[in-house]
Structure formats: C-alpha cells, structure tokens
PDB file of C-alpha atoms in Angstrom:
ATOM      1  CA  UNK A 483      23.381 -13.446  -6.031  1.00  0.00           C
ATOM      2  CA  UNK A 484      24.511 -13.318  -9.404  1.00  0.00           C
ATOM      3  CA  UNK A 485      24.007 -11.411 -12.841  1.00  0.00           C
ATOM      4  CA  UNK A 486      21.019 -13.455 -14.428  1.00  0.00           C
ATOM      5  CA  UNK A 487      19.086 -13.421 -17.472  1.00  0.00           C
ATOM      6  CA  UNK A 488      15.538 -13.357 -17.845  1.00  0.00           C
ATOM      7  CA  UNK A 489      15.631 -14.671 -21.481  1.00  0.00           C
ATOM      8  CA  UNK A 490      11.587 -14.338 -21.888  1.00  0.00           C
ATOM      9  CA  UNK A 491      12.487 -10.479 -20.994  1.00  0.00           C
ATOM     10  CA  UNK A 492      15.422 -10.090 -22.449  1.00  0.00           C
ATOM     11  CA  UNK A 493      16.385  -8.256 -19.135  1.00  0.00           C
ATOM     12  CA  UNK A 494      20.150  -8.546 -17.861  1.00  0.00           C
ATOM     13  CA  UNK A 495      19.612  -8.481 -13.845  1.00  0.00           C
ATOM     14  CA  UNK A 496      23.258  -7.063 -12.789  1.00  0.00           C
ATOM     15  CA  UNK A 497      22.938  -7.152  -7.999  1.00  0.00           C
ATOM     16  CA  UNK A 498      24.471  -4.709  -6.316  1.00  0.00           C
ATOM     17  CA  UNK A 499      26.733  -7.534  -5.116  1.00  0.00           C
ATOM     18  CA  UNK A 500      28.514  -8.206  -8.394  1.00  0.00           C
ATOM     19  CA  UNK A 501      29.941  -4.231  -8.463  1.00  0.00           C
ATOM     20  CA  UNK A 502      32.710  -3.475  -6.457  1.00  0.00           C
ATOM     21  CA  UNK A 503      32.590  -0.760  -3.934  1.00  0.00           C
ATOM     22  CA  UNK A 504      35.003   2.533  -3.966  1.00  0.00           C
ATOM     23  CA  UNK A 505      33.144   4.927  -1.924  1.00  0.00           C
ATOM     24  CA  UNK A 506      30.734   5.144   0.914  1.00  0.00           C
ATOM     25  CA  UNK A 507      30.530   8.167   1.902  1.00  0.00           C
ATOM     26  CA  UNK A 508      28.959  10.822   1.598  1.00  0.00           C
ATOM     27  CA  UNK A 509      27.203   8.729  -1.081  1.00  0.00           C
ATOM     28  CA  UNK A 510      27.539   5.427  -1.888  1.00  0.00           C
ATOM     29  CA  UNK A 511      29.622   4.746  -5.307  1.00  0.00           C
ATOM     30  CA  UNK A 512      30.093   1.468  -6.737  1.00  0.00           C
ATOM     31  CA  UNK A 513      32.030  -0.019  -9.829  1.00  0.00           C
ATOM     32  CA  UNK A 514      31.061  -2.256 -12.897  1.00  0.00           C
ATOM     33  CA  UNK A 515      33.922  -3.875 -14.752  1.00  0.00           C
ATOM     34  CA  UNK A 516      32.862  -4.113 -17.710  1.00  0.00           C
ATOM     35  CA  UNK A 517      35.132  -7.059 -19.142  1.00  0.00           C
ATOM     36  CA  UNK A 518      34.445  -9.273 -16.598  1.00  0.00           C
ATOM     37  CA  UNK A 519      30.037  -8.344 -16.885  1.00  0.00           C
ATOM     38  CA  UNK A 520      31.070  -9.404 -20.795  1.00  0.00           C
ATOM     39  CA  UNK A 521      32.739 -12.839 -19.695  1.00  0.00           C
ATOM     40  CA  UNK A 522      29.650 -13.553 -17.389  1.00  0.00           C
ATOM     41  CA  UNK A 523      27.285 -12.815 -20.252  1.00  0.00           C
ATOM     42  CA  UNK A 524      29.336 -15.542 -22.239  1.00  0.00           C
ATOM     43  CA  UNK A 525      29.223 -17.940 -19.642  1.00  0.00           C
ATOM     44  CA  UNK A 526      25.001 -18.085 -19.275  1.00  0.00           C
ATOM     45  CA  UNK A 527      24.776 -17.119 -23.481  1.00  0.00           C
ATOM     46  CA  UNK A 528      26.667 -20.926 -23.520  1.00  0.00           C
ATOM     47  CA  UNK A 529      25.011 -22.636 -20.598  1.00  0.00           C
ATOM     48  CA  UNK A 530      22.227 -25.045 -21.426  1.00  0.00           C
ATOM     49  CA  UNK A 531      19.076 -22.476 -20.928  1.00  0.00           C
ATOM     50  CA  UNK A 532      20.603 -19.112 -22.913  1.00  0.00           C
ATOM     51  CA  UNK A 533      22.460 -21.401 -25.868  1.00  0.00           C
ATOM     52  CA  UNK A 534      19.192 -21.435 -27.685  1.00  0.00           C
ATOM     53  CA  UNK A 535      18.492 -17.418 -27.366  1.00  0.00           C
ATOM     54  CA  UNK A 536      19.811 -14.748 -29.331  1.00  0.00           C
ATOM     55  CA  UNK A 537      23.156 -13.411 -28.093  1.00  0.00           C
ATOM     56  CA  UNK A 538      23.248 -10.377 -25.320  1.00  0.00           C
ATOM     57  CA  UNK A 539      26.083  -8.520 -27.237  1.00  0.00           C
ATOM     58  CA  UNK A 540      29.241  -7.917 -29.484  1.00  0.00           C
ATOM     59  CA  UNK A 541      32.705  -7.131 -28.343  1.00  0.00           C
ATOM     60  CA  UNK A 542      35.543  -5.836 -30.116  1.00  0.00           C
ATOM     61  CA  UNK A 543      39.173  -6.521 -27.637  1.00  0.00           C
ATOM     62  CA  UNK A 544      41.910  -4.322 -27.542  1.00  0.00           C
ATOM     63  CA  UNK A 545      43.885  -2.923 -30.642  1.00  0.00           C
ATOM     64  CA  UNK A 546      46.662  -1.153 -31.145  1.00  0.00           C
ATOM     65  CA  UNK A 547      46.232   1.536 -34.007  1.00  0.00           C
ATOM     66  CA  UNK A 548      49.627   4.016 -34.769  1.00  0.00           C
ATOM     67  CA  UNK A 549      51.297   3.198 -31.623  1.00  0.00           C
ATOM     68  CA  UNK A 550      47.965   3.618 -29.082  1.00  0.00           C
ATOM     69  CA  UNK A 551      46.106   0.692 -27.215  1.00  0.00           C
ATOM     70  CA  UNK A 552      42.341   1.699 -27.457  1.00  0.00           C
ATOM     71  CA  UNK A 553      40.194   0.156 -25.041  1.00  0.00           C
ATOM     72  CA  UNK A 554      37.544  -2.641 -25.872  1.00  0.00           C
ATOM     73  CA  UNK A 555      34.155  -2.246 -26.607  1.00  0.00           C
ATOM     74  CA  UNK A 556      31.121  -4.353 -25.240  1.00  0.00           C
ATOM     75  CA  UNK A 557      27.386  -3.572 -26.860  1.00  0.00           C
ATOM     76  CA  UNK A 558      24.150  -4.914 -25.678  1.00  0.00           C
ATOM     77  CA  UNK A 559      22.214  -5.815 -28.345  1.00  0.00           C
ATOM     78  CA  UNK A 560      18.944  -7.813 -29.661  1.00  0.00           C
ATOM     79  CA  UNK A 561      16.954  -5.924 -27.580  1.00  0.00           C
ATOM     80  CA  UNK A 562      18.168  -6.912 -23.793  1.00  0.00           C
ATOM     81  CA  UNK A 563      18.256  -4.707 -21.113  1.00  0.00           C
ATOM     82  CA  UNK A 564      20.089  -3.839 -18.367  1.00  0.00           C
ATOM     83  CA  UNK A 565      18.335  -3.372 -14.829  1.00  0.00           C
ATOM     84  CA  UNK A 566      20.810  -2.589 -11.814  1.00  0.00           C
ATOM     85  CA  UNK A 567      19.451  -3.668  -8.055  1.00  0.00           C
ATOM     86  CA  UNK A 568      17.426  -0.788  -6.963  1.00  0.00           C
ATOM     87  CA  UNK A 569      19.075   1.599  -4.139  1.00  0.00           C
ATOM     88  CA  UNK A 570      20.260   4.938  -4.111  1.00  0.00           C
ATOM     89  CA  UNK A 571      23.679   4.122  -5.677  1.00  0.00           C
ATOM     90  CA  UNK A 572      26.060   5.152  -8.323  1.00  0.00           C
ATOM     91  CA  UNK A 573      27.517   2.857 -10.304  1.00  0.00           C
ATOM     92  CA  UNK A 574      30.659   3.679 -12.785  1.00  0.00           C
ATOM     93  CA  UNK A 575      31.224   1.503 -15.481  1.00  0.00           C
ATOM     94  CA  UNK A 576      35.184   0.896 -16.281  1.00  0.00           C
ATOM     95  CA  UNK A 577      37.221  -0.757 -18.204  1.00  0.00           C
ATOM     96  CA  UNK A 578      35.846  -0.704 -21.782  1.00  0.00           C
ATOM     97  CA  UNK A 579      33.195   1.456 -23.820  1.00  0.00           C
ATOM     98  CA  UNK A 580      30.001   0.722 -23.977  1.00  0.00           C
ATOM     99  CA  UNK A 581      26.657   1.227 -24.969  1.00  0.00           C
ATOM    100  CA  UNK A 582      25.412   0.051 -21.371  1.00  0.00           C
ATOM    101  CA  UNK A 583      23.724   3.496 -20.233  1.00  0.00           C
ATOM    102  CA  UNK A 584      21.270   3.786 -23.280  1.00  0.00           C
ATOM    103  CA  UNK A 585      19.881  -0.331 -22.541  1.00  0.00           C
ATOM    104  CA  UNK A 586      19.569   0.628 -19.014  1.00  0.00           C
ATOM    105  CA  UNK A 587      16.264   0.227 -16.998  1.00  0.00           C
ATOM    106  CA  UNK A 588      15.738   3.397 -14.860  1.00  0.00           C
ATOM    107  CA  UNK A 589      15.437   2.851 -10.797  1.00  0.00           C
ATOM    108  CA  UNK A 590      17.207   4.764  -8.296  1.00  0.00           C
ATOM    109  CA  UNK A 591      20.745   3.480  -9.880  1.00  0.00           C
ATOM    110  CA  UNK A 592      23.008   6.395 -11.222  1.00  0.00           C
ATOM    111  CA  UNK A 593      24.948   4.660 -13.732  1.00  0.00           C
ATOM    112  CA  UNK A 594      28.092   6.737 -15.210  1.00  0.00           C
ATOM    113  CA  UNK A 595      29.837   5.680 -18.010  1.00  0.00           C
ATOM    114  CA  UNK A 596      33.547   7.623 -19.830  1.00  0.00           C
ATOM    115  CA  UNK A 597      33.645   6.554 -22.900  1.00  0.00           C
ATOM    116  CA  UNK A 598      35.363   8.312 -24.922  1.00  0.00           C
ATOM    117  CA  UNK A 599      36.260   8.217 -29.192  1.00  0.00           C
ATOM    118  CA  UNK A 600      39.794   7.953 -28.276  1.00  0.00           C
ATOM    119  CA  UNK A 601      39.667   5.695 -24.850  1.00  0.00           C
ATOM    120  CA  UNK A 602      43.117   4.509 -24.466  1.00  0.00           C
ATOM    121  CA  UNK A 603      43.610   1.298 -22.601  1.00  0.00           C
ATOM    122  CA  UNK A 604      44.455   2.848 -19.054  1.00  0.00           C
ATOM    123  CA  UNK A 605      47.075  -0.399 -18.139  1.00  0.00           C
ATOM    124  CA  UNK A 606      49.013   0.512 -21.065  1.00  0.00           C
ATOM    125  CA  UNK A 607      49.692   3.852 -19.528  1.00  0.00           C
ATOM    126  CA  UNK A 608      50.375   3.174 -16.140  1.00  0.00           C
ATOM    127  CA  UNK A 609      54.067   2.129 -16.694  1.00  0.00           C
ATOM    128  CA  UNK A 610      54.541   5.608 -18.725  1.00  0.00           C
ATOM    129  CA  UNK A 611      53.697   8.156 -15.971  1.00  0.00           C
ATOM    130  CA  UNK A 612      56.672   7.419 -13.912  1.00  0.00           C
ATOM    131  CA  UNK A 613      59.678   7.127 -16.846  1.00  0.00           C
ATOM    132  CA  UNK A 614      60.687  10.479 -17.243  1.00  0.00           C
TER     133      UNK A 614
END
C-alpha cells in the first residue's frame, strides 16, 4: 500500500507500511518522516485526480537564522485529515515540525510528535558532537 487521499473526505490514509520500524519490543514503535510524507502529498496534490482539489498543506524548508539551522515545517491544512492504519502502534513523527497530531483521526495509533519553538535541524549537528 501507499499513503492515499480520499479527496471527497479530505482524509490522508498514511499504512503502517509507509513508517519505518525502530522498535518491536516490548511495544511496537514505528517512525514517520515527515519530509518525505510532504513530498508524497506533492506527488498525488499534482497527479491528474488531486490537481483539481484544494492543497493538503504548506511547508516552510530549512533556514538558517543567527548562525542556527531550524528545522522545516509541514501543516495540514483545508480541512484534511490524517488517519494512521489501525493497530496498537506508536508512531513518532521526525524530521520537521508539524501540526500533524491536532489533524489526526483517533484509532489505536499513538502518534508522538517533538516539536519544539527552537527545533534545530538535527544533521546540522551531527558533525559538531565529535570536534572538540
């Protein structure tokens, strides 16, 4: 399967195929990259069925402010939804802020978010921690 749109809904269907899984026990926790759920909204907003519908959401990229890479940002909006495949699953949503948690349909999904006012782009880091 794949993340779908029902445009008459306005429901985003994300399966529990398209996160990736980093723990399975003692429960099962999965991950949501939020860039790449952004890029796949693009790709069905511009295919021949969603190009006449209302857009899913806005993005803001990367920026640099005073020396600091904050993170993107990615927010549903027009009134879609989000609905995770049912199970008893977490799923943690990384790589960007967003507003995914509050256009979420509840199920038996745990969805986790860390966004954060000051979310600094975690690759820019990486090389930093080990320089001293």
């Amino acid at each position: 399967m794949a993340i779908t749109i029902d445009w008459a809904t306005k429901i985003i269907h994300i399966p529990k195929a398209d996160t990736t899984l980093v723990s399975s026990s003692p429960s099962e926790v999965r991950e949501l990259n939020v860039n790449a759920f952004r890029l796949r909204l693009k790709d069905l907003e511009d295919d021949a069925e969603g190009i006449t519908f209302l857009i899913t959401h806005i993005h803001s990229t990367i920026v640099t402010v005073g020396g600091a890479t904050f993170a993107r940002l990615v927010e549903i909006i027009n009134g879609y939804t989000v609905t995770f495949e049912d199970g008893p699953y977490t799923v943690n949503l990384v790589g960007a802020n967003s507003n995914i948690t509050e256009v979420t349909n509840l199920n038996m999904v745990s969805v986790r978010t860390a966004n954060s006012a000051g979310l600094i782009q975690q690759s820019e880091l990486e090389p930093l921690k080990f320089s001293k």
